[in-house]
PDB file of C-alpha atoms in Angstrom:
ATOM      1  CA  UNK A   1      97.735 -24.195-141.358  1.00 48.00           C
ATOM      2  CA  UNK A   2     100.817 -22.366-140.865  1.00 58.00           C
ATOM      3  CA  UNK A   3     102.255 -23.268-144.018  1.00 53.00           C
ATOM      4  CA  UNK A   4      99.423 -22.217-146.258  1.00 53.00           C
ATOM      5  CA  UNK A   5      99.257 -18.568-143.968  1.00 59.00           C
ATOM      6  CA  UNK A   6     102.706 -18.447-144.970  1.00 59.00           C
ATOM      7  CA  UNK A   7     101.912 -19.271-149.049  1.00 52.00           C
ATOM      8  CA  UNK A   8      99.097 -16.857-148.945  1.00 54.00           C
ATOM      9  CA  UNK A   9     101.412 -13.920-146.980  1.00 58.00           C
ATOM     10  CA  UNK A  10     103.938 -14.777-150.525  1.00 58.00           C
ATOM     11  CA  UNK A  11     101.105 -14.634-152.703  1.00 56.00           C
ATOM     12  CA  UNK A  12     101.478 -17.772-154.465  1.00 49.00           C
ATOM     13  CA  UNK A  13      98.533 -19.434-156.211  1.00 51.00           C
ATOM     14  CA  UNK A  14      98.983 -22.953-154.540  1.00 47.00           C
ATOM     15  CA  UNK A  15      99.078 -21.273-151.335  1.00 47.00           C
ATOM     16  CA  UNK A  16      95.768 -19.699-152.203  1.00 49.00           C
ATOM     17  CA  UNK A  17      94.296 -23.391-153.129  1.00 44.00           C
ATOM     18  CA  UNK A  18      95.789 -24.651-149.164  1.00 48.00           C
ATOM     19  CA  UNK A  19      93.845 -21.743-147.987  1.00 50.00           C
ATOM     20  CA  UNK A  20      90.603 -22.483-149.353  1.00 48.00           C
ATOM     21  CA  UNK A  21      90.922 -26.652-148.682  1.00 47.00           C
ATOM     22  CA  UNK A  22      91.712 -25.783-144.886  1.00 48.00           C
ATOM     23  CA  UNK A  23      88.281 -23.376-145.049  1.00 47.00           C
ATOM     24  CA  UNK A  24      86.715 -26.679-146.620  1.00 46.00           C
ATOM     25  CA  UNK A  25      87.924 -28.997-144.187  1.00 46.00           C
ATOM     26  CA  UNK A  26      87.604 -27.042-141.229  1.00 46.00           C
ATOM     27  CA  UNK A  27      90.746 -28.633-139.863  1.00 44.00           C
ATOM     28  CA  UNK A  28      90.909 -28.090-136.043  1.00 44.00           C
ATOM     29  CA  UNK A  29      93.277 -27.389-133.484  1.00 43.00           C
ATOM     30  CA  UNK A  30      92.934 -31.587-132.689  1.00 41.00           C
ATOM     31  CA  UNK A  31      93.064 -32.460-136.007  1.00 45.00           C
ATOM     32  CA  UNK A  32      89.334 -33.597-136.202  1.00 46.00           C
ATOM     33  CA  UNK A  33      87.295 -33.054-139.379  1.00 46.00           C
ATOM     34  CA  UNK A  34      83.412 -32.642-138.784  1.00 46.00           C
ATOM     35  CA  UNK A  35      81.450 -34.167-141.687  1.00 45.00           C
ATOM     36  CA  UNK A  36      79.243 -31.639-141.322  1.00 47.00           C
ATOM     37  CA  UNK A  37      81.898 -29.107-142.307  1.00 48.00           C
ATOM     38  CA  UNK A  38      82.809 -31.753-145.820  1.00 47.00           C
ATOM     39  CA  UNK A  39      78.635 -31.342-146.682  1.00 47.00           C
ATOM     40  CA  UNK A  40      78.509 -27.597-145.785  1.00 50.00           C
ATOM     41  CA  UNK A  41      81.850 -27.028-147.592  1.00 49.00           C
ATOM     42  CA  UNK A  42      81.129 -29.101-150.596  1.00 49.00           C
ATOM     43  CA  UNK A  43      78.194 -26.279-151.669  1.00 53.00           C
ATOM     44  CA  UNK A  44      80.429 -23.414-150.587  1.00 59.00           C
ATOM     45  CA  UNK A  45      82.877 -25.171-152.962  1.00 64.00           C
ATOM     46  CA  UNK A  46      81.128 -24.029-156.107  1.00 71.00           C
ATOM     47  CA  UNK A  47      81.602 -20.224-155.207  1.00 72.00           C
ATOM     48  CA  UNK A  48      84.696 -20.874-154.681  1.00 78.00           C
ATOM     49  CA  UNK A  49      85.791 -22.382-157.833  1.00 81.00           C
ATOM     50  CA  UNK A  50      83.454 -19.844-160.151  1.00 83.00           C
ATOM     51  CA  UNK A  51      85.461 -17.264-158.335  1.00 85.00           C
ATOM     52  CA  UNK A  52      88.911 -19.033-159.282  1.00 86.00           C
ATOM     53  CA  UNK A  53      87.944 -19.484-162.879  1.00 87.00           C
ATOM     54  CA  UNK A  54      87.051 -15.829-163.077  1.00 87.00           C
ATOM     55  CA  UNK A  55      90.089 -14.750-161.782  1.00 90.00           C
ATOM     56  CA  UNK A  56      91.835 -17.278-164.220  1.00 91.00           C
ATOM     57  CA  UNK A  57      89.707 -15.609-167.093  1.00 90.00           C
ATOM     58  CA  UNK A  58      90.821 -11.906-165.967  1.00 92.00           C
ATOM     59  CA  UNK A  59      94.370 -12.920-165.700  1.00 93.00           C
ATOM     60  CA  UNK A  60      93.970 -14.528-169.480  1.00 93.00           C
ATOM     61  CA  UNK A  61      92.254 -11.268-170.527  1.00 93.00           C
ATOM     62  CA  UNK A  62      94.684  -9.393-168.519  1.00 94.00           C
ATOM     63  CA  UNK A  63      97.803 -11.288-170.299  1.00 94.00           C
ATOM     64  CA  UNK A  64      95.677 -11.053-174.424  1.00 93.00           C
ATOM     65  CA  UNK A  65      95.820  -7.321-173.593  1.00 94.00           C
ATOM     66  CA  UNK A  66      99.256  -6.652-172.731  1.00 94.00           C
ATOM     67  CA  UNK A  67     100.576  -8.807-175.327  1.00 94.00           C
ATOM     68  CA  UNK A  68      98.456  -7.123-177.969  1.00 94.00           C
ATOM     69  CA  UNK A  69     100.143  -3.475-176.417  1.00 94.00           C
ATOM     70  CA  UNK A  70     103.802  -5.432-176.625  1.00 95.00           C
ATOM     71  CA  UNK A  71     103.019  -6.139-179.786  1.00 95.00           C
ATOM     72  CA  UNK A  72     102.173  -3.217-180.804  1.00 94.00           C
ATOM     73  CA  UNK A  73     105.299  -1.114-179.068  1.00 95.00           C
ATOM     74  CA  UNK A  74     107.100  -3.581-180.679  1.00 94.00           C
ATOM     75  CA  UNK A  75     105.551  -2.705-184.211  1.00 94.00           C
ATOM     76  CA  UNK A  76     106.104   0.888-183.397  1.00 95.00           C
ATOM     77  CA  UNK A  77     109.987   0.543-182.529  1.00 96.00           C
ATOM     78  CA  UNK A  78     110.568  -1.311-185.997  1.00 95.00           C
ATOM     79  CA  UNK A  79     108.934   1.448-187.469  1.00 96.00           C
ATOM     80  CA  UNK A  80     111.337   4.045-185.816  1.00 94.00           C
ATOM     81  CA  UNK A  81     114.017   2.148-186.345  1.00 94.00           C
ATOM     82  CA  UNK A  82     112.925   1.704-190.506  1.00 94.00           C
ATOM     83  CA  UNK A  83     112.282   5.776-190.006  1.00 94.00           C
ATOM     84  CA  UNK A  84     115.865   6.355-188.459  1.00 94.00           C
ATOM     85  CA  UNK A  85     117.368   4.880-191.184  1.00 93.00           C
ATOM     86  CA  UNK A  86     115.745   6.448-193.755  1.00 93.00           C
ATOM     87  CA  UNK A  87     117.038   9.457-192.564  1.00 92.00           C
ATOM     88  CA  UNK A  88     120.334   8.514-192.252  1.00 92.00           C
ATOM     89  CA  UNK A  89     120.118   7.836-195.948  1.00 91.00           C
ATOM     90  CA  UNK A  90     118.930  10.708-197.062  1.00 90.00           C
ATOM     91  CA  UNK A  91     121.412  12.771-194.441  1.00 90.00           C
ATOM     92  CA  UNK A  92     124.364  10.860-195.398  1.00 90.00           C
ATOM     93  CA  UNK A  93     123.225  11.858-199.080  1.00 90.00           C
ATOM     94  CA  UNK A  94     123.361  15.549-198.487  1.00 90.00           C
ATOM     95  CA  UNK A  95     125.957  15.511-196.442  1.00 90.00           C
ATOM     96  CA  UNK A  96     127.543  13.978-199.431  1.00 89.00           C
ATOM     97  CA  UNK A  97     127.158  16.778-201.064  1.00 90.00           C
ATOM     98  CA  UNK A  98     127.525  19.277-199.043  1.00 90.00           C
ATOM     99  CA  UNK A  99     131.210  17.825-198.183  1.00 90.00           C
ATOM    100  CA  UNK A 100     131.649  18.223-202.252  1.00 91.00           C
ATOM    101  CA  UNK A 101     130.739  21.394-202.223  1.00 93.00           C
ATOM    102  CA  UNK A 102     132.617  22.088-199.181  1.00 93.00           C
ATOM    103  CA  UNK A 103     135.446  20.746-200.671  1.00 93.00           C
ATOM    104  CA  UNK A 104     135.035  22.618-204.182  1.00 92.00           C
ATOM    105  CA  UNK A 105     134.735  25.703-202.295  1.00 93.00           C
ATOM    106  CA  UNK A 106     138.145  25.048-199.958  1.00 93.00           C
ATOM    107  CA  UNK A 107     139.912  24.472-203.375  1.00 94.00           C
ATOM    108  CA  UNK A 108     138.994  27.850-204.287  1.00 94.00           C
ATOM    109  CA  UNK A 109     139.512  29.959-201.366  1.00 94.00           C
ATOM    110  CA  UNK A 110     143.555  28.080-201.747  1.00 92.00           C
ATOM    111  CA  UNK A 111     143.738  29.096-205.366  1.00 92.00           C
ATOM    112  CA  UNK A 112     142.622  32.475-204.185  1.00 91.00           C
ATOM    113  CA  UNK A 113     145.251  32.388-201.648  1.00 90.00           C
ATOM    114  CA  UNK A 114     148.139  31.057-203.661  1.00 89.00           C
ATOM    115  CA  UNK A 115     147.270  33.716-206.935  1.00 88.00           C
ATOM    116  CA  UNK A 116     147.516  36.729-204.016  1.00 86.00           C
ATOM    117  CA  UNK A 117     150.520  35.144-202.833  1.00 85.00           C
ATOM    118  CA  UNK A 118     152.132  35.290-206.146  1.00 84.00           C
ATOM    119  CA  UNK A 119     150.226  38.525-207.568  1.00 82.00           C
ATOM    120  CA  UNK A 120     150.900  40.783-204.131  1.00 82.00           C
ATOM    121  CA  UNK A 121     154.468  40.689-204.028  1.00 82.00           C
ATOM    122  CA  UNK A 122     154.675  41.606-207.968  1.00 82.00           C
ATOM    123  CA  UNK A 123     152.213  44.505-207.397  1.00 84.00           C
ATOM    124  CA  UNK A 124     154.032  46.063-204.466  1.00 83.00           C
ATOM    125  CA  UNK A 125     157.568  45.685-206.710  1.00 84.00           C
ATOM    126  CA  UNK A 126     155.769  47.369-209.522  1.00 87.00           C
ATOM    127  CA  UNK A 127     154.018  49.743-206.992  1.00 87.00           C
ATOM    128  CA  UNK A 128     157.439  50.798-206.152  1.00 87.00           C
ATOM    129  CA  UNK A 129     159.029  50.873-209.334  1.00 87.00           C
ATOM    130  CA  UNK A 130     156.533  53.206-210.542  1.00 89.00           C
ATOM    131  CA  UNK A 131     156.673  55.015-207.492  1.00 88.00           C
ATOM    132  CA  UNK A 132     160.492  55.520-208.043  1.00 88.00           C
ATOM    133  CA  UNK A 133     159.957  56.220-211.728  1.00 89.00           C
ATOM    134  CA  UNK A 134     157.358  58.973-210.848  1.00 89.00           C
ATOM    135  CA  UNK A 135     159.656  60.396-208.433  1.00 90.00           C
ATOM    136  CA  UNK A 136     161.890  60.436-210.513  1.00 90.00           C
ATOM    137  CA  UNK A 137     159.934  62.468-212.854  1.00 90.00           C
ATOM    138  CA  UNK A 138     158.288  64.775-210.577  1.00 90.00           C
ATOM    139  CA  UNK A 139     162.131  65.656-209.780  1.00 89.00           C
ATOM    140  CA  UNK A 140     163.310  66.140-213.241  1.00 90.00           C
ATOM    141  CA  UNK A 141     160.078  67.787-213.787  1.00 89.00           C
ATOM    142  CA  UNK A 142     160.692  70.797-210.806  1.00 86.00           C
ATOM    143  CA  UNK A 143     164.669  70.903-212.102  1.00 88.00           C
ATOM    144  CA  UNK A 144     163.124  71.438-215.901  1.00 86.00           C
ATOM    145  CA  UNK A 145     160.605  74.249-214.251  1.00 86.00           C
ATOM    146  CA  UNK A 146     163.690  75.724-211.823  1.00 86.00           C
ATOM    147  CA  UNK A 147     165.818  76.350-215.400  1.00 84.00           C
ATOM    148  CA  UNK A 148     162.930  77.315-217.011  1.00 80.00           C
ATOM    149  CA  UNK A 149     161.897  80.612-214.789  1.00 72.00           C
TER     150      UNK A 149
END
């Protein structure tokens, strides 16, 4: 008896089935069995046993449902997944171009750099050569005026 108390306390099935054979037998303290108990438990035995095959019959129920929801979480990860990367195509794509155009644009903020580089310097030497030529003339120009008057 104390072996199936302690299967039933761990909830294993065969501890269950000790349980329910000692409530059969009736097995005493002495270790008698009453054959009145066997009779009386031998109808009491049929409860028993529709009761086990519908909890066998739930449990298979139980188990066709939650397969059929694995199943179908499974289904609806590959279909992320298939999702995921068909957005990473179609990212990588325009990020394709986008670097192209990126790149396209880069090239001509540098060529825009490199012509001011080169065109500056020549503009401020020309800047100041005509500066110095017009000085040069507004000079000769207030000398011409001074001999004038």
């Amino acid at each position: 008896m104390k072996v199936a108390t302690e299967k039933k306390k761990q909830g294993l099935p065969y501890g269950m089935l000790f349980t329910h054979m000692f409530h059969i037998l009736k097995v005493g303290m002495i270790e008698e069995i009453g054959l009145s108990s066997i009779f009386s438990a031998a109808s009491s035995r049929e409860p028993h046993l529709s009761k086990l095959e519908d909890s066998i019959a739930e449990i298979k129920e139980e188990q066709r449902k939650l397969s059929k929801n694995m199943k179908d979480i499974a289904t609806s990860m590959k279909l992320g997944f298939e999702d995921i990367k068909k957005l990473h195509v179609v990212h990588t794509k325009h990020f394709g171009a986008l670097d192209k155009e990126m790149r396209g644009l880069k090239h001509q903020v540098n060529n825009s750099i490199h012509v001011t580089r080169n065109v500056f310097p020549h503009s401020v030497d020309e800047f100041a050569s005509t500066s110095t030529e017009l000085q040069a003339y507004v000079k000769s120009s207030a000398e011409n005026i001074i001999k004038a008057t």
